Amino acid sequence: MRSLVVGTGSYAPEKVLTNADLEKLVETNDEWIRTRTGIRERHIAAPEQASSDMALIAAQRALDQAGLAAADVEAIIVGTVTPDYPFPSTAAVVQGKLGNKKAFAFDVSAACAGSLHALSVADRYVASGAIKNALVIGVDTLSRITNWKDRNSCILFGDGAGAMVLAPTDAPNRGLSTIRLHADGSLVPMLFQPGGGSRDPITVEMAAAGRQYLFMKGQEVYKVAVRSLEEVCREVMTAEGLTAEGITYVIAHQANKRILDATLSRLGIPESKCWMNLEKYGNTSAASVPMTLDEAHRAGWFKPGDVILMMAIGGGMAWGGAILRW
Ligand code: UT7
């Protein structure tokens, strides 16, 4: 038995922040941002919107598509690094808002690779027959931990949520067939939120120094990203005896167009097979993969049996790849 994606949904907040808007905040320009990243604009959560609010909308859209009542969901697993609260989990908050009493609920922390990690956990429960369905959500409100004075990072990120509903299948050549995850904790200082945790708790001094904001060594992340994504994609393709020609579509974390172009070129996969939306949303962290999957699905990209290569990488560093047979 395997787990099959039977519903997808996504949500991006209303407010759009364009590259021209960023020119007013930091020393940058539209041309630099477009050519170095591929991003034109990103969506930013309203002050009253937290991660669970965006997650709830994406989840409801995915449940509607799957024809599954909120009350019947058996597990809710959320990938996020910007939860509503340090605790409890955003998954528990979403369960409450859905009015569900049945599901167990917890969050998974793997930054931009969070939804792929959440998917791998949910897959184990569903494919083993332990539960009949699972709601997997990737959501981040990175705007809340972005330093809007740091032009190296603030141009990249946007807010959003994506959701997937999993159900078991016995159909041959369908469902999640391989997922591989990796981490390299020696690279923590490359991309992290230094303050606000137990190492550097919230104090006036911490906040004044700006350590509550995401910190990133962009160029180093870039190099690790291209190398690691290529490696993990080769690993999942080899596990299934797939060549580049055997991949119908690619759904990738939308980090930077140059990272994706370089990875696809190394793999010999044409760009036309990879759904791109980072020009509209920027890097939405854990939301990126399920938002992208939902857009491509609603645009009519997938038919049963299509072989979808998924990939994501984020802070940790933590990364993964998967083969999803639609
Ligand atoms: O999910 C994982 C999350 N993180 C990522 O995916 C980030 C991966 N890294 C990247 O996407 C890229 O490294 C960046 C987009 C962050 C930066 O692009 P880059 O081509 O690596 O630029 P750079 O850092 O090498 O900077 C080149 C120049 C520097 O000026 P000098 O030293 O050559 O005079 C920077 O100061 O561009 C300058 N620069 C900017 N100029 C205009 C850096 N940021 C900006 C900016 N606007 N926003």
CSV table of C-alpha atoms and ligand atoms in Angstrom, one decimal:
chain,number,residue,atom,x,y,z
A,1,MET,CA,0.0,0.0,0.0
A,2,ARG,CA,1.2,3.5,-0.7
A,3,SER,CA,-0.2,7.0,0.1
A,4,LEU,CA,-1.7,9.0,-2.7
A,5,VAL,CA,-2.2,12.8,-2.8
A,6,VAL,CA,-6.0,13.1,-3.2
A,7,GLY,CA,-6.4,16.8,-2.6
A,8,THR,CA,-4.3,20.0,-2.7
A,9,GLY,CA,-4.9,23.5,-1.6
A,10,SER,CA,-3.0,26.7,-1.2
A,11,TYR,CA,-3.3,30.3,0.0
A,12,ALA,CA,-1.3,33.5,-0.4
A,13,PRO,CA,-2.3,36.6,1.6
A,14,GLU,CA,-3.8,39.6,-0.2
A,15,LYS,CA,-1.1,42.2,0.2
A,16,VAL,CA,1.5,42.2,-2.5
A,17,LEU,CA,5.0,43.6,-2.0
A,18,THR,CA,6.7,44.3,-5.3
A,19,ASN,CA,10.4,44.8,-6.0
A,20,ALA,CA,9.6,48.5,-6.5
A,21,ASP,CA,8.2,48.6,-2.9
A,22,LEU,CA,11.5,47.0,-1.7
A,23,GLU,CA,13.5,49.8,-3.4
A,24,LYS,CA,11.9,52.1,-0.8
A,25,LEU,CA,13.1,49.9,2.1
A,26,VAL,CA,16.6,48.9,1.2
A,27,GLU,CA,19.4,49.8,-1.3
A,28,THR,CA,18.3,47.5,-4.1
A,29,ASN,CA,16.5,47.6,-7.5
A,30,ASP,CA,14.0,45.6,-9.5
A,31,GLU,CA,16.6,44.5,-12.1
A,32,TRP,CA,19.0,43.1,-9.5
A,33,ILE,CA,16.3,41.1,-7.7
A,34,ARG,CA,14.9,39.8,-11.0
A,35,THR,CA,18.2,38.7,-12.5
A,36,ARG,CA,19.7,37.3,-9.3
A,37,THR,CA,16.6,35.5,-8.0
A,38,GLY,CA,13.7,35.5,-10.6
A,39,ILE,CA,11.4,37.2,-8.1
A,40,ARG,CA,9.1,40.1,-9.0
A,41,GLU,CA,6.8,40.2,-6.0
A,42,ARG,CA,5.8,38.4,-2.9
A,43,HIS,CA,2.7,38.2,-0.7
A,44,ILE,CA,2.8,39.4,2.9
A,45,ALA,CA,0.4,38.4,5.7
A,46,ALA,CA,-1.9,41.1,7.2
A,47,PRO,CA,-1.0,42.1,10.8
A,48,GLU,CA,-3.8,40.0,12.2
A,49,GLN,CA,-3.0,36.9,10.1
A,50,ALA,CA,-0.8,34.2,11.7
A,51,SER,CA,0.4,30.9,10.2
A,52,SER,CA,-2.6,28.9,11.3
A,53,ASP,CA,-5.0,31.4,9.6
A,54,MET,CA,-3.2,30.8,6.3
A,55,ALA,CA,-2.9,27.1,6.9
A,56,LEU,CA,-6.6,26.8,7.6
A,57,ILE,CA,-7.6,28.3,4.3
A,58,ALA,CA,-5.2,26.0,2.3
A,59,ALA,CA,-6.4,23.0,4.3
A,60,GLN,CA,-10.0,23.7,3.7
A,61,ARG,CA,-9.3,24.0,-0.1
A,62,ALA,CA,-7.4,20.7,-0.1
A,63,LEU,CA,-10.2,18.9,2.0
A,64,ASP,CA,-12.9,20.2,-0.4
A,65,GLN,CA,-11.0,18.9,-3.4
A,66,ALA,CA,-10.5,15.5,-1.7
A,67,GLY,CA,-14.1,15.4,-0.6
A,68,LEU,CA,-13.1,14.8,3.0
A,69,ALA,CA,-15.0,16.3,5.9
A,70,ALA,CA,-12.8,18.2,8.4
A,71,ALA,CA,-14.2,16.0,11.2
A,72,ASP,CA,-12.9,12.8,9.6
A,73,VAL,CA,-9.2,13.9,9.3
A,74,GLU,CA,-7.1,11.4,11.3
A,75,ALA,CA,-3.7,13.2,11.4
A,76,ILE,CA,-2.6,16.8,10.9
A,77,ILE,CA,1.1,17.4,10.4
A,78,VAL,CA,2.4,20.9,9.7
A,79,GLY,CA,5.9,21.9,8.5
A,80,THR,CA,6.7,25.4,9.8
A,81,VAL,CA,9.4,27.5,11.4
A,82,THR,CA,7.0,30.4,12.1
A,83,PRO,CA,4.3,28.7,14.3
A,84,ASP,CA,1.6,30.9,15.9
A,85,TYR,CA,3.1,30.2,19.3
A,86,PRO,CA,6.4,28.6,20.5
A,87,PHE,CA,3.9,25.9,21.8
A,88,PRO,CA,1.5,24.3,21.3
A,89,SER,CA,1.9,23.3,17.7
A,90,THR,CA,0.3,25.1,14.7
A,91,ALA,CA,-1.1,21.7,13.8
A,92,ALA,CA,-3.1,21.7,17.1
A,93,VAL,CA,-4.3,25.2,16.4
A,94,VAL,CA,-5.5,24.2,12.9
A,95,GLN,CA,-7.2,21.1,14.3
A,96,GLY,CA,-9.1,23.3,16.7
A,97,LYS,CA,-10.1,25.7,14.0
A,98,LEU,CA,-11.3,22.9,11.8
A,99,GLY,CA,-13.5,21.7,14.6
A,100,ASN,CA,-11.8,18.3,14.4
A,101,LYS,CA,-11.6,16.1,17.5
A,102,LYS,CA,-10.2,12.9,15.9
A,103,ALA,CA,-6.8,13.8,14.5
A,104,PHE,CA,-3.4,13.7,16.3
A,105,ALA,CA,-1.5,16.8,15.4
A,106,PHE,CA,2.1,18.0,15.6
A,107,ASP,CA,4.6,20.3,13.8
A,108,VAL,CA,7.8,19.3,12.0
A,109,SER,CA,10.7,21.8,11.9
A,110,ALA,CA,12.9,21.6,8.8
A,111,ALA,CA,12.6,25.2,7.5
A,112,CYS,CA,12.1,25.3,3.7
A,113,ALA,CA,12.1,21.5,3.6
A,114,GLY,CA,9.4,21.3,6.2
A,115,SER,CA,6.6,20.2,4.1
A,116,LEU,CA,8.6,17.4,2.5
A,117,HIS,CA,9.6,16.2,6.0
A,118,ALA,CA,6.0,16.4,7.1
A,119,LEU,CA,4.9,14.5,4.0
A,120,SER,CA,7.4,11.7,4.7
A,121,VAL,CA,6.0,11.3,8.3
A,122,ALA,CA,2.4,11.3,7.1
A,123,ASP,CA,3.3,8.9,4.4
A,124,ARG,CA,4.6,6.3,6.9
A,125,TYR,CA,1.3,6.4,8.8
A,126,VAL,CA,-1.0,6.2,5.8
A,127,ALA,CA,1.0,3.6,3.7
A,128,SER,CA,1.3,1.3,6.8
A,129,GLY,CA,-2.5,1.3,7.2
A,130,ALA,CA,-2.3,2.9,10.6
A,131,ILE,CA,-4.6,5.7,9.5
A,132,LYS,CA,-6.9,6.2,6.5
A,133,ASN,CA,-6.0,9.8,5.7
A,134,ALA,CA,-3.7,12.6,6.7
A,135,LEU,CA,-3.6,16.4,6.2
A,136,VAL,CA,-0.1,17.7,5.5
A,137,ILE,CA,0.4,21.4,5.6
A,138,GLY,CA,3.4,23.6,4.8
A,139,VAL,CA,3.1,27.2,6.1
A,140,ASP,CA,5.4,30.0,6.9
A,141,THR,CA,5.0,33.7,7.8
A,142,LEU,CA,8.6,34.5,7.2
A,143,SER,CA,7.8,38.2,7.0
A,144,ARG,CA,7.6,38.2,10.8
A,145,ILE,CA,11.2,37.1,11.2
A,146,THR,CA,12.6,38.9,8.2
A,147,ASN,CA,15.0,41.8,8.8
A,148,TRP,CA,13.6,44.4,6.5
A,149,LYS,CA,16.8,46.3,6.7
A,150,ASP,CA,18.9,43.4,5.4
A,151,ARG,CA,18.9,43.5,1.6
A,152,ASN,CA,20.7,40.1,1.4
A,153,SER,CA,17.7,38.3,2.7
A,154,CYS,CA,14.5,40.5,2.7
A,155,ILE,CA,14.2,40.5,-1.1
A,156,LEU,CA,13.8,36.7,-1.1
A,157,PHE,CA,10.9,35.8,1.2
A,158,GLY,CA,7.1,35.8,1.1
A,159,ASP,CA,4.2,34.3,3.1
A,160,GLY,CA,1.8,31.5,2.2
A,161,ALA,CA,0.4,28.1,2.9
A,162,GLY,CA,-0.1,24.9,1.0
A,163,ALA,CA,-1.9,21.6,2.0
A,164,MET,CA,-2.1,18.0,0.7
A,165,VAL,CA,-4.5,15.3,1.7
A,166,LEU,CA,-3.1,11.8,1.7
A,167,ALA,CA,-5.1,8.6,1.4
A,168,PRO,CA,-4.0,4.9,0.9
A,169,THR,CA,-4.0,3.3,-2.6
A,170,ASP,CA,-3.3,-0.2,-3.9
A,171,ALA,CA,-3.2,1.0,-7.5
A,172,PRO,CA,0.0,-0.1,-9.2
A,173,ASN,CA,2.3,2.8,-10.2
A,174,ARG,CA,0.5,5.3,-8.1
A,175,GLY,CA,1.3,7.1,-4.9
A,176,LEU,CA,4.5,8.2,-3.1
A,177,SER,CA,7.1,5.6,-4.0
A,178,THR,CA,10.3,7.1,-2.6
A,179,ILE,CA,11.2,9.8,-0.2
A,180,ARG,CA,14.8,10.5,1.0
A,181,LEU,CA,15.7,13.1,3.6
A,182,HIS,CA,19.1,14.4,4.7
A,183,ALA,CA,20.6,16.9,7.1
A,184,ASP,CA,24.0,18.5,7.8
A,185,GLY,CA,23.9,20.1,11.3
A,186,SER,CA,27.4,21.4,10.9
A,187,LEU,CA,25.8,24.1,8.6
A,188,VAL,CA,23.4,25.5,11.2
A,189,PRO,CA,25.1,29.0,11.2
A,190,MET,CA,24.5,29.3,7.4
A,191,LEU,CA,20.8,29.9,7.8
A,192,PHE,CA,19.1,30.3,11.1
A,193,GLN,CA,17.1,32.5,13.5
A,194,PRO,CA,19.7,33.2,16.3
A,195,GLY,CA,17.5,34.7,18.9
A,196,GLY,CA,14.2,33.8,20.6
A,197,GLY,CA,15.0,30.2,21.5
A,198,SER,CA,16.5,28.6,24.6
A,199,ARG,CA,20.1,29.6,23.6
A,200,ASP,CA,19.3,33.3,23.3
A,201,PRO,CA,15.9,33.9,24.9
A,202,ILE,CA,13.7,36.9,24.3
A,203,THR,CA,15.2,39.9,26.1
A,204,VAL,CA,15.2,43.6,25.3
A,205,GLU,CA,18.9,43.4,24.5
A,206,MET,CA,18.3,40.5,22.1
A,207,ALA,CA,15.6,42.3,20.2
A,208,ALA,CA,17.5,45.6,20.1
A,209,ALA,CA,20.4,43.7,18.5
A,210,GLY,CA,18.0,42.1,15.9
A,211,ARG,CA,18.8,38.5,16.7
A,212,GLN,CA,15.2,37.5,16.4
A,213,TYR,CA,15.5,37.9,12.6
A,214,LEU,CA,16.5,35.2,10.1
A,215,PHE,CA,20.2,35.3,9.3
A,216,MET,CA,21.5,33.9,6.1
A,217,LYS,CA,24.9,33.5,4.3
A,218,GLY,CA,23.3,33.6,0.9
A,219,GLN,CA,26.2,32.6,-1.4
A,220,GLU,CA,27.1,29.6,0.8
A,221,VAL,CA,23.4,28.5,1.0
A,222,TYR,CA,23.3,28.8,-2.8
A,223,LYS,CA,26.3,26.4,-3.3
A,224,VAL,CA,25.1,23.8,-0.8
A,225,ALA,CA,21.6,24.0,-2.3
A,226,VAL,CA,22.6,23.2,-5.9
A,227,ARG,CA,24.9,20.4,-4.8
A,228,SER,CA,22.5,18.8,-2.3
A,229,LEU,CA,19.4,19.0,-4.5
A,230,GLU,CA,21.2,17.4,-7.4
A,231,GLU,CA,22.5,14.6,-5.2
A,232,VAL,CA,19.1,13.8,-3.6
A,233,CYS,CA,17.3,13.9,-6.9
A,234,ARG,CA,19.8,11.5,-8.4
A,235,GLU,CA,19.3,9.3,-5.3
A,236,VAL,CA,15.5,9.1,-5.6
A,237,MET,CA,15.7,8.6,-9.4
A,238,THR,CA,18.3,5.8,-9.0
A,239,ALA,CA,16.2,4.1,-6.3
A,240,GLU,CA,13.4,3.8,-8.9
A,241,GLY,CA,15.6,3.2,-12.0
A,242,LEU,CA,14.4,6.5,-13.5
A,243,THR,CA,16.3,8.6,-16.0
A,244,ALA,CA,15.6,12.3,-16.7
A,245,GLU,CA,13.3,11.2,-19.5
A,246,GLY,CA,11.2,9.2,-17.1
A,247,ILE,CA,10.3,12.3,-15.0
A,248,THR,CA,7.0,13.8,-16.2
A,249,TYR,CA,7.1,16.9,-14.0
A,250,VAL,CA,9.2,18.6,-11.3
A,251,ILE,CA,7.7,20.3,-8.2
A,252,ALA,CA,10.6,22.1,-6.4
A,253,HIS,CA,11.0,24.4,-3.5
A,254,GLN,CA,11.0,27.9,-5.1
A,255,ALA,CA,14.2,29.3,-3.5
A,256,ASN,CA,15.9,31.1,-6.4
A,257,LYS,CA,15.4,30.6,-10.1
A,258,ARG,CA,19.1,30.3,-10.6
A,259,ILE,CA,19.3,27.5,-8.0
A,260,LEU,CA,16.5,25.6,-9.8
A,261,ASP,CA,17.9,26.3,-13.3
A,262,ALA,CA,21.3,25.0,-12.3
A,263,THR,CA,19.9,21.9,-10.6
A,264,LEU,CA,17.6,21.0,-13.5
A,265,SER,CA,20.5,21.5,-16.0
A,266,ARG,CA,22.8,19.2,-14.0
A,267,LEU,CA,20.0,16.6,-14.0
A,268,GLY,CA,19.3,17.0,-17.7
A,269,ILE,CA,15.7,17.9,-17.1
A,270,PRO,CA,14.2,20.7,-19.2
A,271,GLU,CA,12.9,23.7,-17.4
A,272,SER,CA,9.5,23.3,-19.1
A,273,LYS,CA,8.8,20.3,-16.8
A,274,CYS,CA,9.2,22.4,-13.6
A,275,TRP,CA,6.3,24.5,-12.4
A,276,MET,CA,7.7,27.9,-11.5
A,277,ASN,CA,5.9,30.5,-9.4
A,278,LEU,CA,8.6,32.3,-7.4
A,279,GLU,CA,8.2,35.4,-9.6
A,280,LYS,CA,4.8,35.8,-7.9
A,281,TYR,CA,5.4,34.5,-4.4
A,282,GLY,CA,9.2,34.6,-3.7
A,283,ASN,CA,10.5,31.9,-1.3
A,284,THR,CA,7.6,30.9,0.9
A,285,SER,CA,9.7,28.4,2.9
A,286,ALA,CA,7.7,25.3,4.0
A,287,ALA,CA,4.7,26.5,2.0
A,288,SER,CA,6.5,26.5,-1.3
A,289,VAL,CA,6.3,22.8,-2.3
A,290,PRO,CA,2.6,22.3,-1.6
A,291,MET,CA,1.7,25.7,-3.0
A,292,THR,CA,3.5,24.8,-6.2
A,293,LEU,CA,2.0,21.3,-6.3
A,294,ASP,CA,-1.5,22.9,-5.9
A,295,GLU,CA,-1.0,25.5,-8.6
A,296,ALA,CA,0.3,22.9,-11.1
A,297,HIS,CA,-2.5,20.5,-10.2
A,298,ARG,CA,-5.3,23.1,-10.6
A,299,ALA,CA,-3.8,24.2,-13.9
A,300,GLY,CA,-4.4,20.6,-15.1
A,301,TRP,CA,-0.8,19.4,-15.2
A,302,PHE,CA,-1.2,16.0,-13.7
A,303,LYS,CA,-2.8,12.8,-14.9
A,304,PRO,CA,-2.8,9.4,-13.1
A,305,GLY,CA,0.6,7.7,-13.2
A,306,ASP,CA,2.6,10.9,-14.0
A,307,VAL,CA,6.0,10.7,-12.3
A,308,ILE,CA,6.6,13.8,-10.2
A,309,LEU,CA,10.1,14.6,-8.9
A,310,MET,CA,9.9,16.7,-5.7
A,311,MET,CA,12.8,18.5,-4.0
A,312,ALA,CA,13.4,21.0,-1.2
A,313,ILE,CA,16.2,22.4,0.9
A,314,GLY,CA,16.3,24.7,3.9
A,315,GLY,CA,17.9,25.7,7.2
A,316,GLY,CA,19.7,23.0,9.1
A,317,MET,CA,20.7,22.4,6.5
A,318,ALA,CA,17.9,19.9,5.8
A,319,TRP,CA,16.9,18.6,2.4
A,320,GLY,CA,15.0,15.9,0.7
A,321,GLY,CA,13.7,14.5,-2.6
A,322,ALA,CA,10.7,12.4,-3.5
A,323,ILE,CA,9.1,10.5,-6.4
A,324,LEU,CA,5.3,10.9,-6.3
A,325,ARG,CA,3.3,8.9,-8.9
A,326,TRP,CA,0.1,10.9,-9.4
B,1,UT7,O1,15.5,28.0,0.9
B,1,UT7,C1,16.8,28.3,1.1
B,1,UT7,C2,16.8,29.8,1.4
B,1,UT7,N1,17.9,30.6,0.9
B,1,UT7,C3,18.3,30.7,-0.4
B,1,UT7,O2,17.8,30.0,-1.2
B,1,UT7,C4,19.3,31.7,-0.7
B,1,UT7,C5,20.3,31.2,-1.7
B,1,UT7,N2,21.2,32.2,-2.1
B,1,UT7,C6,20.7,33.1,-3.1
B,1,UT7,O3,19.6,33.0,-3.5
B,1,UT7,C7,21.7,34.2,-3.5
B,1,UT7,O4,23.0,34.0,-2.9
B,1,UT7,C8,21.2,35.6,-3.2
B,1,UT7,C9,20.0,36.0,-4.0
B,1,UT7,C10,20.9,35.8,-1.7
B,1,UT7,C11,22.4,36.6,-3.5
B,1,UT7,O5,22.7,36.5,-4.8
B,1,UT7,P1,24.3,36.4,-5.2
B,1,UT7,O6,24.3,36.3,-6.7
B,1,UT7,O7,24.9,35.2,-4.4
B,1,UT7,O8,24.8,37.8,-4.7
B,1,UT7,P2,26.0,38.1,-3.7
B,1,UT7,O9,25.6,37.8,-2.3
B,1,UT7,O10,27.3,37.4,-4.2
B,1,UT7,O11,26.2,39.6,-3.9
B,1,UT7,C12,26.6,40.2,-5.1
B,1,UT7,C13,26.6,41.7,-5.0
B,1,UT7,C14,27.3,42.2,-3.7
B,1,UT7,O12,27.9,43.4,-4.0
B,1,UT7,P3,29.5,43.5,-4.3
B,1,UT7,O13,30.2,43.0,-3.1
B,1,UT7,O14,29.7,42.6,-5.5
B,1,UT7,O15,29.7,45.0,-4.6
B,1,UT7,C15,26.1,42.5,-2.8
B,1,UT7,O16,26.4,43.4,-1.8
B,1,UT7,O17,25.2,42.2,-4.9
B,1,UT7,C16,25.1,43.0,-3.7
B,1,UT7,N3,23.7,42.7,-3.2
B,1,UT7,C17,22.7,43.5,-3.7
B,1,UT7,N4,22.5,44.4,-4.6
B,1,UT7,C18,21.3,44.9,-4.8
B,1,UT7,C19,23.3,41.8,-2.3
B,1,UT7,N5,22.0,41.9,-2.1
B,1,UT7,C20,21.5,42.9,-3.0
B,1,UT7,C21,20.3,43.5,-3.3
B,1,UT7,N6,20.2,44.5,-4.2
B,1,UT7,N7,19.2,43.0,-2.7
